[in-house]
GROMACS .gro file of C-alpha atoms in nm:
model
  403
    1MET     CA    1  11.359  18.754  13.617
    2ASP     CA    2  11.465  18.602  13.946
    3GLY     CA    3  11.125  18.442  13.993
    4GLY     CA    4  11.122  18.305  13.642
    5LYS     CA    5  11.475  18.165  13.687
    6GLN     CA    6  11.373  18.007  14.014
    7ASP     CA    7  11.058  17.850  13.855
    8SER     CA    8  11.279  17.707  13.576
    9GLU     CA    9  11.524  17.562  13.825
   10ARG     CA   10  11.245  17.414  14.031
   11ARG     CA   11  11.094  17.249  13.722
   12ASP     CA   12  11.435  17.097  13.631
   13GLU     CA   13  11.481  16.973  13.989
   14ILE     CA   14  11.137  16.803  13.992
   15ALA     CA   15  11.217  16.646  13.642
   16PHE     CA   16  11.550  16.522  13.759
   17ARG     CA   17  11.400  16.365  14.081
   18GLU     CA   18  11.119  16.202  13.881
   19PHE     CA   19  11.374  16.070  13.634
   20SER     CA   20  11.589  15.933  13.907
   21GLU     CA   21  11.301  15.755  14.074
   22PHE     CA   22  11.196  15.615  13.733
   23ASN     CA   23  11.549  15.500  13.656
   24VAL     CA   24  11.585  15.323  13.994
   25ASP     CA   25  11.267  15.123  13.919
   26VAL     CA   26  11.402  15.036  13.577
   27MET     CA   27  11.731  14.922  13.718
   28ARG     CA   28  11.559  14.702  13.969
   29ALA     CA   29  11.354  14.545  13.701
   30ALA     CA   30  11.657  14.492  13.485
   31ALA     CA   31  11.839  14.324  13.774
   32SER     CA   32  11.560  14.066  13.817
   33GLY     CA   33  11.572  13.966  13.448
   34SER     CA   34  11.817  13.715  13.283
   35SER     CA   35  11.836  13.875  12.937
   36HIS     CA   36  11.818  14.228  12.793
   37HIS     CA   37  11.601  14.339  12.513
   38SER     CA   38  11.511  14.681  12.369
   39GLY     CA   39  11.174  14.838  12.422
   40ILE     CA   40  10.977  14.898  12.743
   41PRO     CA   41  10.590  14.902  12.721
   42LEU     CA   42  10.559  15.245  12.875
   43ASP     CA   43  10.247  15.457  12.892
   44VAL     CA   44  10.304  15.745  12.649
   45ASN     CA   45  10.075  15.972  12.859
   46ASP     CA   46  10.293  15.938  13.169
   47VAL     CA   47  10.432  16.282  13.266
   48SER     CA   48  10.764  16.150  13.374
   49TYR     CA   49  10.818  15.989  13.031
   50HIS     CA   50  10.790  16.326  12.858
   51SER     CA   51  10.998  16.512  13.120
   52VAL     CA   52  11.332  16.370  13.003
   53ASP     CA   53  11.522  16.421  12.684
   54LEU     CA   54  11.545  16.152  12.409
   55ASP     CA   55  11.904  16.063  12.492
   56MET     CA   56  11.824  15.974  12.854
   57ARG     CA   57  11.506  15.803  12.748
   58PHE     CA   58  11.664  15.549  12.509
   59ARG     CA   59  11.971  15.493  12.720
   60SER     CA   60  11.748  15.380  13.003
   61ILE     CA   61  11.511  15.175  12.792
   62GLN     CA   62  11.761  14.965  12.598
   63THR     CA   63  11.881  14.769  12.911
   64VAL     CA   64  11.542  14.641  13.020
   65ASN     CA   65  11.394  14.294  12.980
   66PRO     CA   66  11.027  14.352  12.897
   67ALA     CA   67  10.919  14.021  13.049
   68SER     CA   68  11.040  14.138  13.392
   69LEU     CA   69  10.835  14.460  13.385
   70SER     CA   70  10.490  14.301  13.401
   71GLU     CA   71  10.433  14.431  13.754
   72PHE     CA   72  10.557  14.783  13.664
   73ALA     CA   73  10.398  14.832  13.321
   74PRO     CA   74  10.059  14.999  13.311
   75GLN     CA   75   9.771  14.771  13.204
   76HIS     CA   76   9.635  14.993  12.932
   77TYR     CA   77   9.579  14.747  12.650
   78GLU     CA   78   9.222  14.609  12.592
   79PRO     CA   79   9.149  14.373  12.300
   80ASN     CA   80   8.891  14.471  12.048
   81MET     CA   81   8.622  14.210  12.088
   82THR     CA   82   8.403  14.353  11.808
   83ALA     CA   83   8.650  14.273  11.537
   84GLY     CA   84   8.569  13.977  11.310
   85PRO     CA   85   8.782  13.662  11.277
   86PRO     CA   86   9.117  13.702  11.095
   87THR     CA   87   9.109  13.632  10.719
   88LEU     CA   88   9.361  13.397  10.557
   89SER     CA   89   9.548  13.502  10.254
   90ARG     CA   90   9.534  13.294   9.936
   91LYS     CA   91   9.870  13.144  10.014
   92MET     CA   92   9.756  13.033  10.364
   93GLY     CA   93   9.420  12.905  10.258
   94PRO     CA   94   9.332  12.538  10.264
   95THR     CA   95   9.426  12.331   9.951
   96VAL     CA   96   9.080  12.168   9.931
   97ASP     CA   97   8.733  12.282  10.048
   98MET     CA   98   8.589  12.112  10.353
   99VAL     CA   99   8.322  11.862  10.261
  100THR     CA  100   8.084  11.633  10.446
  101ASP     CA  101   7.968  11.417  10.160
  102SER     CA  102   8.155  11.079  10.162
  103LYS     CA  103   8.162  11.061   9.780
  104ASN     CA  104   8.334  11.399   9.761
  105LEU     CA  105   8.583  11.292  10.025
  106ILE     CA  106   8.665  10.983   9.815
  107ASP     CA  107   8.718  11.199   9.507
  108ILE     CA  108   8.958  11.417   9.704
  109VAL     CA  109   9.153  11.109   9.821
  110LEU     CA  110   9.180  10.979   9.462
  111SER     CA  111   9.279  11.319   9.332
  112SER     CA  112   9.554  11.339   9.597
  113THR     CA  113   9.677  10.994   9.485
  114GLU     CA  114   9.691  11.112   9.122
  115ALA     CA  115   9.898  11.415   9.232
  116THR     CA  116  10.179  11.178   9.329
  117VAL     CA  117  10.244  11.086   8.967
  118PRO     CA  118  10.583  11.237   8.871
  119GLU     CA  119  10.595  11.512   8.616
  120LYS     CA  120  10.708  11.443   8.261
  121PRO     CA  121  11.092  11.453   8.257
  122PHE     CA  122  11.304  11.659   8.020
  123TYR     CA  123  11.392  11.356   7.813
  124ILE     CA  124  11.149  11.067   7.746
  125GLY     CA  125  11.208  10.751   7.541
  126PRO     CA  126  11.068  10.696   7.196
  127SER     CA  127  10.819  10.429   7.312
  128HIS     CA  128  10.555  10.651   7.471
  129PHE     CA  129  10.204  10.784   7.408
  130GLU     CA  130   9.965  11.032   7.563
  131CYS     CA  131   9.656  10.923   7.751
  132SER     CA  132   9.362  11.116   7.895
  133MET     CA  133   9.251  10.845   8.138
  134SER     CA  134   9.283  10.877   8.512
  135ILE     CA  135   9.579  10.716   8.686
  136SER     CA  136   9.357  10.443   8.834
  137GLU     CA  137   9.226  10.356   8.484
  138ILE     CA  138   9.576  10.349   8.346
  139LYS     CA  139   9.684  10.115   8.621
  140LYS     CA  140   9.385   9.886   8.551
  141HIS     CA  141   9.466   9.864   8.177
  142VAL     CA  142   9.841   9.810   8.220
  143GLU     CA  143   9.796   9.529   8.467
  144GLU     CA  144   9.517   9.365   8.268
  145GLN     CA  145   9.758   9.335   7.973
  146LEU     CA  146  10.049   9.211   8.185
  147ASN     CA  147   9.835   8.958   8.361
  148GLN     CA  148   9.724   8.808   8.029
  149MET     CA  149  10.086   8.714   7.948
  150PHE     CA  150  10.179   8.407   8.154
  151GLU     CA  151  10.547   8.465   8.063
  152VAL     CA  152  10.549   8.802   8.246
  153SER     CA  153  10.613   8.869   8.613
  154TYR     CA  154  10.605   9.226   8.736
  155LYS     CA  155  10.594   9.457   9.044
  156PHE     CA  156  10.422   9.795   9.073
  157TYR     CA  157  10.594  10.082   9.260
  158GLU     CA  158  10.302  10.307   9.364
  159SER     CA  159  10.513  10.602   9.485
  160GLU     CA  160  10.669  10.632   9.138
  161SER     CA  161  10.378  10.511   8.922
  162ARG     CA  162  10.611  10.256   8.762
  163TRP     CA  163  10.596   9.889   8.675
  164GLU     CA  164  10.904   9.669   8.651
  165GLY     CA  165  10.860   9.348   8.472
  166VAL     CA  166  11.041   9.038   8.340
  167TYR     CA  167  10.942   8.832   8.033
  168MET     CA  168  11.088   8.481   8.023
  169ARG     CA  169  11.009   8.195   7.784
  170GLY     CA  170  11.274   7.936   7.706
  171SER     CA  171  11.606   8.108   7.668
  172SER     CA  172  11.442   8.437   7.574
  173ARG     CA  173  11.437   8.692   7.852
  174CYS     CA  174  11.350   9.062   7.867
  175LYS     CA  175  11.343   9.307   8.156
  176PHE     CA  176  11.134   9.618   8.102
  177GLU     CA  177  10.958   9.903   8.281
  178VAL     CA  178  10.641  10.103   8.222
  179ASN     CA  179  10.629  10.462   8.358
  180VAL     CA  180  10.342  10.708   8.393
  181TYR     CA  181  10.413  11.086   8.393
  182SER     CA  182  10.179  11.383   8.430
  183ASP     CA  183  10.176  11.634   8.142
  184GLY     CA  184   9.934  11.905   8.222
  185ALA     CA  185   9.579  11.775   8.208
  186SER     CA  186   9.681  11.434   8.058
  187PHE     CA  187   9.932  11.159   8.123
  188VAL     CA  188  10.217  11.011   7.931
  189VAL     CA  189  10.278  10.635   7.937
  190GLU     CA  190  10.636  10.534   7.861
  191GLY     CA  191  10.784  10.192   7.801
  192ASN     CA  192  11.157  10.106   7.831
  193ARG     CA  193  11.343   9.788   7.761
  194LEU     CA  194  11.611   9.758   8.031
  195SER     CA  195  11.782   9.442   7.916
  196GLY     CA  196  11.733   9.128   7.710
  197ASP     CA  197  11.540   9.060   7.388
  198SER     CA  198  11.365   9.340   7.211
  199LEU     CA  199  11.082   9.146   7.040
  200PRO     CA  200  10.898   9.054   7.358
  201PHE     CA  201  10.922   9.416   7.474
  202ARG     CA  202  10.775   9.540   7.150
  203ASN     CA  203  10.474   9.309   7.180
  204ILE     CA  204  10.420   9.403   7.547
  205TYR     CA  205  10.436   9.774   7.470
  206ARG     CA  206  10.198   9.745   7.169
  207SER     CA  207   9.941   9.550   7.363
  208ILE     CA  208   9.939   9.815   7.640
  209LYS     CA  209   9.914  10.104   7.396
  210MET     CA  210   9.633   9.939   7.195
  211SER     CA  211   9.427   9.878   7.511
  212MET     CA  212   9.436  10.248   7.604
  213THR     CA  213   9.443  10.405   7.258
  214PRO     CA  214   9.219  10.181   7.043
  215GLY     CA  215   9.204  10.438   6.761
  216SER     CA  216   9.583  10.460   6.722
  217GLU     CA  217   9.759  10.315   6.419
  218VAL     CA  218   9.948  10.021   6.563
  219LYS     CA  219  10.052   9.712   6.379
  220PRO     CA  220   9.873   9.395   6.488
  221VAL     CA  221  10.041   9.233   6.781
  222THR     CA  222  10.191   8.889   6.709
  223PRO     CA  223  10.069   8.635   6.969
  224MET     CA  224  10.334   8.585   7.238
  225SER     CA  225  10.328   8.202   7.189
  226GLU     CA  226  10.432   8.257   6.826
  227SER     CA  227  10.653   8.563   6.852
  228ILE     CA  228  10.983   8.380   6.909
  229PRO     CA  229  11.032   8.066   6.705
  230LEU     CA  230  11.220   7.808   6.902
  231PRO     CA  231  11.515   7.625   6.741
  232VAL     CA  232  11.441   7.278   6.612
  233SER     CA  233  11.727   7.033   6.614
  234GLN     CA  234  11.802   6.834   6.304
  235ASP     CA  235  11.755   6.457   6.293
  236LEU     CA  236  12.082   6.320   6.415
  237SER     CA  237  12.183   5.970   6.517
  238ALA     CA  238  12.212   5.896   6.884
  239GLU     CA  239  12.593   5.891   6.856
  240ASP     CA  240  12.602   6.231   6.681
  241SER     CA  241  12.360   6.381   6.927
  242LEU     CA  242  12.573   6.270   7.224
  243GLN     CA  243  12.885   6.405   7.065
  244ALA     CA  244  12.721   6.741   7.010
  245LEU     CA  245  12.583   6.753   7.365
  246ASN     CA  246  12.920   6.671   7.512
  247VAL     CA  247  13.051   7.005   7.387
  248ILE     CA  248  12.763   7.184   7.563
  249VAL     CA  249  12.829   6.985   7.885
  250GLU     CA  250  13.187   7.103   7.874
  251MET     CA  251  13.065   7.458   7.835
  252ALA     CA  252  12.852   7.412   8.147
  253ARG     CA  253  13.158   7.297   8.342
  254ALA     CA  254  13.379   7.583   8.222
  255SER     CA  255  13.532   7.831   8.477
  256GLN     CA  256  13.391   8.135   8.293
  257LEU     CA  257  13.046   8.229   8.417
  258ASP     CA  258  12.943   8.370   8.081
  259THR     CA  259  13.012   8.038   7.915
  260ARG     CA  260  12.810   7.850   8.175
  261ALA     CA  261  12.523   8.089   8.142
  262GLU     CA  262  12.514   8.038   7.761
  263ALA     CA  263  12.515   7.659   7.819
  264ALA     CA  264  12.212   7.690   8.047
  265LYS     CA  265  12.024   7.880   7.771
  266ILE     CA  266  12.102   7.616   7.515
  267PHE     CA  267  11.983   7.333   7.750
  268CYS     CA  268  11.669   7.535   7.815
  269ASP     CA  269  11.584   7.546   7.440
  270LEU     CA  270  11.672   7.179   7.384
  271SER     CA  271  11.462   7.065   7.681
  272LEU     CA  272  11.145   7.206   7.506
  273GLN     CA  273  11.175   6.924   7.253
  274GLN     CA  274  11.026   6.603   7.396
  275ASN     CA  275  11.234   6.379   7.169
  276MET     CA  276  11.552   6.518   7.325
  277HIS     CA  277  11.477   6.425   7.687
  278ASP     CA  278  11.624   6.078   7.689
  279ILE     CA  279  11.929   6.194   7.492
  280LEU     CA  280  11.993   6.481   7.742
  281CYS     CA  281  11.968   6.235   8.032
  282ASP     CA  282  12.216   5.994   7.870
  283ALA     CA  283  12.457   6.274   7.802
  284GLY     CA  284  12.480   6.363   8.180
  285CYS     CA  285  12.311   6.694   8.133
  286LEU     CA  286  12.099   6.665   8.449
  287ALA     CA  287  12.395   6.669   8.686
  288VAL     CA  288  12.539   6.986   8.531
  289LEU     CA  289  12.197   7.157   8.528
  290VAL     CA  290  12.159   7.093   8.899
  291ASP     CA  291  12.493   7.265   8.944
  292LEU     CA  292  12.389   7.554   8.720
  293MET     CA  293  12.078   7.609   8.942
  294THR     CA  294  12.314   7.742   9.213
  295ILE     CA  295  12.481   7.999   8.992
  296ASP     CA  296  12.310   8.345   9.031
  297TYR     CA  297  12.471   8.504   8.729
  298ASP     CA  298  12.308   8.644   8.414
  299CYS     CA  299  11.995   8.435   8.495
  300CYS     CA  300  12.193   8.111   8.469
  301ASN     CA  301  12.001   7.957   8.757
  302GLN     CA  302  11.670   8.056   8.604
  303HIS     CA  303  11.739   7.892   8.264
  304ALA     CA  304  11.872   7.584   8.437
  305ALA     CA  305  11.549   7.558   8.643
  306CYS     CA  306  11.332   7.590   8.336
  307ALA     CA  307  11.528   7.320   8.156
  308LEU     CA  308  11.497   7.080   8.450
  309ALA     CA  309  11.119   7.153   8.484
  310ASN     CA  310  11.078   7.051   8.120
  311LEU     CA  311  11.289   6.734   8.167
  312SER     CA  312  11.102   6.642   8.485
  313ALA     CA  313  10.807   6.537   8.269
  314SER     CA  314  11.005   6.228   8.167
  315ARG     CA  315  11.013   5.937   8.407
  316SER     CA  316  11.373   5.847   8.325
  317CYS     CA  317  11.478   6.200   8.416
  318GLN     CA  318  11.272   6.189   8.739
  319ASP     CA  319  11.471   5.883   8.868
  320LEU     CA  320  11.806   6.054   8.798
  321LEU     CA  321  11.690   6.375   8.966
  322VAL     CA  322  11.571   6.207   9.288
  323ASN     CA  323  11.898   6.005   9.307
  324ASN     CA  324  12.095   6.332   9.299
  325ALA     CA  325  12.179   6.411   9.662
  326SER     CA  326  12.193   6.797   9.620
  327PHE     CA  327  11.891   6.828   9.392
  328LEU     CA  328  11.589   6.802   9.628
  329PRO     CA  329  11.728   7.035   9.900
  330THR     CA  330  11.800   7.292   9.634
  331LEU     CA  331  11.459   7.251   9.476
  332ILE     CA  332  11.270   7.293   9.803
  333LYS     CA  333  11.470   7.610   9.883
  334PHE     CA  334  11.345   7.778   9.560
  335THR     CA  335  10.978   7.666   9.597
  336VAL     CA  336  10.877   7.971   9.803
  337ASP     CA  337  10.771   8.325   9.749
  338GLY     CA  338  11.039   8.573   9.645
  339PRO     CA  339  11.119   8.882   9.430
  340TYR     CA  340  10.931   8.929   9.109
  341ASP     CA  341  11.237   8.906   8.884
  342SER     CA  342  11.287   8.536   8.987
  343SER     CA  343  10.913   8.442   8.985
  344GLU     CA  344  10.944   8.226   8.672
  345MET     CA  345  11.228   8.018   8.824
  346ARG     CA  346  11.034   7.952   9.144
  347ARG     CA  347  10.720   7.860   8.957
  348GLU     CA  348  10.921   7.614   8.745
  349CYS     CA  349  11.071   7.461   9.059
  350ALA     CA  350  10.721   7.413   9.194
  351ARG     CA  351  10.615   7.254   8.867
  352MET     CA  352  10.921   7.028   8.875
  353LEU     CA  353  10.840   6.915   9.232
  354ALA     CA  354  10.482   6.839   9.136
  355ASN     CA  355  10.597   6.637   8.830
  356ILE     CA  356  10.839   6.433   9.039
  357CYS     CA  357  10.595   6.373   9.328
  358ALA     CA  358  10.329   6.246   9.088
  359GLY     CA  359  10.518   5.917   9.066
  360LEU     CA  360  10.794   5.932   9.325
  361ALA     CA  361  10.640   6.106   9.630
  362PRO     CA  362  10.754   5.834   9.878
  363ARG     CA  363  11.115   5.868   9.767
  364VAL     CA  364  11.095   6.248   9.787
  365VAL     CA  365  10.967   6.233  10.151
  366GLY     CA  366  11.224   5.972  10.236
  367ASN     CA  367  11.515   6.169  10.096
  368LEU     CA  368  11.417   6.503  10.246
  369GLY     CA  369  11.271   6.377  10.571
  370VAL     CA  370  10.926   6.406  10.723
  371ASP     CA  371  11.011   6.712  10.933
  372ALA     CA  372  11.139   6.907  10.634
  373MET     CA  373  10.837   6.811  10.421
  374SER     CA  374  10.592   6.894  10.699
  375SER     CA  375  10.743   7.239  10.725
  376TRP     CA  376  10.715   7.301  10.354
  377VAL     CA  377  10.362   7.160  10.329
  378SER     CA  378  10.236   7.384  10.610
  379GLY     CA  379  10.353   7.690  10.421
  380VAL     CA  380  10.184   7.611  10.094
  381ALA     CA  381   9.856   7.773  10.198
  382ASN     CA  382  10.042   8.102  10.268
  383LEU     CA  383  10.201   8.132   9.925
  384LYS     CA  384  10.105   8.463   9.748
  385ASP     CA  385  10.215   8.385   9.391
  386GLU     CA  386   9.904   8.214   9.241
  387ARG     CA  387  10.086   8.014   8.973
  388LEU     CA  388  10.348   7.904   9.224
  389LYS     CA  389  10.076   7.803   9.466
  390MET     CA  390   9.893   7.607   9.198
  391HIS     CA  391  10.189   7.383   9.132
  392ALA     CA  392  10.275   7.361   9.505
  393GLU     CA  393   9.918   7.249   9.584
  394ARG     CA  394   9.949   6.970   9.325
  395ALA     CA  395  10.275   6.853   9.485
  396ARG     CA  396  10.119   6.872   9.827
  397GLN     CA  397   9.837   6.638   9.725
  398TYR     CA  398  10.092   6.369   9.632
  399ILE     CA  399  10.303   6.422   9.946
  400LEU     CA  400  10.038   6.417  10.216
  401PRO     CA  401   9.952   6.040  10.180
  402CYS     CA  402  10.322   5.958  10.222
  403MET     CA  403  10.362   6.138  10.557
   0.00000   0.00000   0.00000
């Protein structure tokens, strides 16, 4: 019994000494670290690890920074070099297969572009139709139809697959949009009238729909040049005409912007009638139209510019316009590139300048100055709007010999 008791006490003493030495090493390692984390990478086969109870073991382990024990921890881990490469789950796998063929790579790029088309919203307007074409084919058909209508100016927003456009002819104006949405395996093309007259929008939407769904039952589209009949003035005496125009001139000089904008629309329609040009000049309409060109409200300046462009075809009106001190500086300011929704006004300003320079180019250069005209002439080649550039080139041909 005594021998067995002594052996037991000796084993406890050895375990306590081994534990104390182990704990001293642990405390030294802990003192060299800046943070404390649980878990020491100990060798489970070490005798001293098994010689202490669980309470002592975990109270010692929880205060140690593993990063600081690299010199104390046994190097028992060896990587398995025979294992194959890790396999990716379906969620982590690549979205497209790797290809080397250039044609396949182009197809992937195009498909990724089509994926940017927004999904069909919860509510969609009544003017829409389904289409099984690709987004590139839809874009081609929509822009082909819009480009055929010289009254339309538009801009395409690629990130939203949306066109915003403006139709303008005479006093008739319409702002609209065309959207493309994805709907499963097909697309939905939607048209919305944002403001203005409804008849031009109906014709634009029908032409787009017929180009992409030729078998659909759509009423024949009325040609744009005949869709909106312009008002024709009755035969009045010169005195009666001047009296009627005086009322419109007073509207153009009113303090209310709505009234002035309506006057600009009336002048725009009247200027389309060649027999009214001299009467409009005699009534003093040119001066008020020049003032209306500076009012950016409800397209007042655009209608005024269209009216003046029509009147600039008459020589009597050209003389009055060149003599107006504020007209030419305002005209040159608008004969540049700009936003799509004012394209028609800037094109009309370029047409007006070309009409005036056809017979009065020396006076135009003299009134504006050689430096100002040289600056404008040098920028004509950089114009991006093709129709604007066409009129500007014609004006440039008349101006160059006078400089």
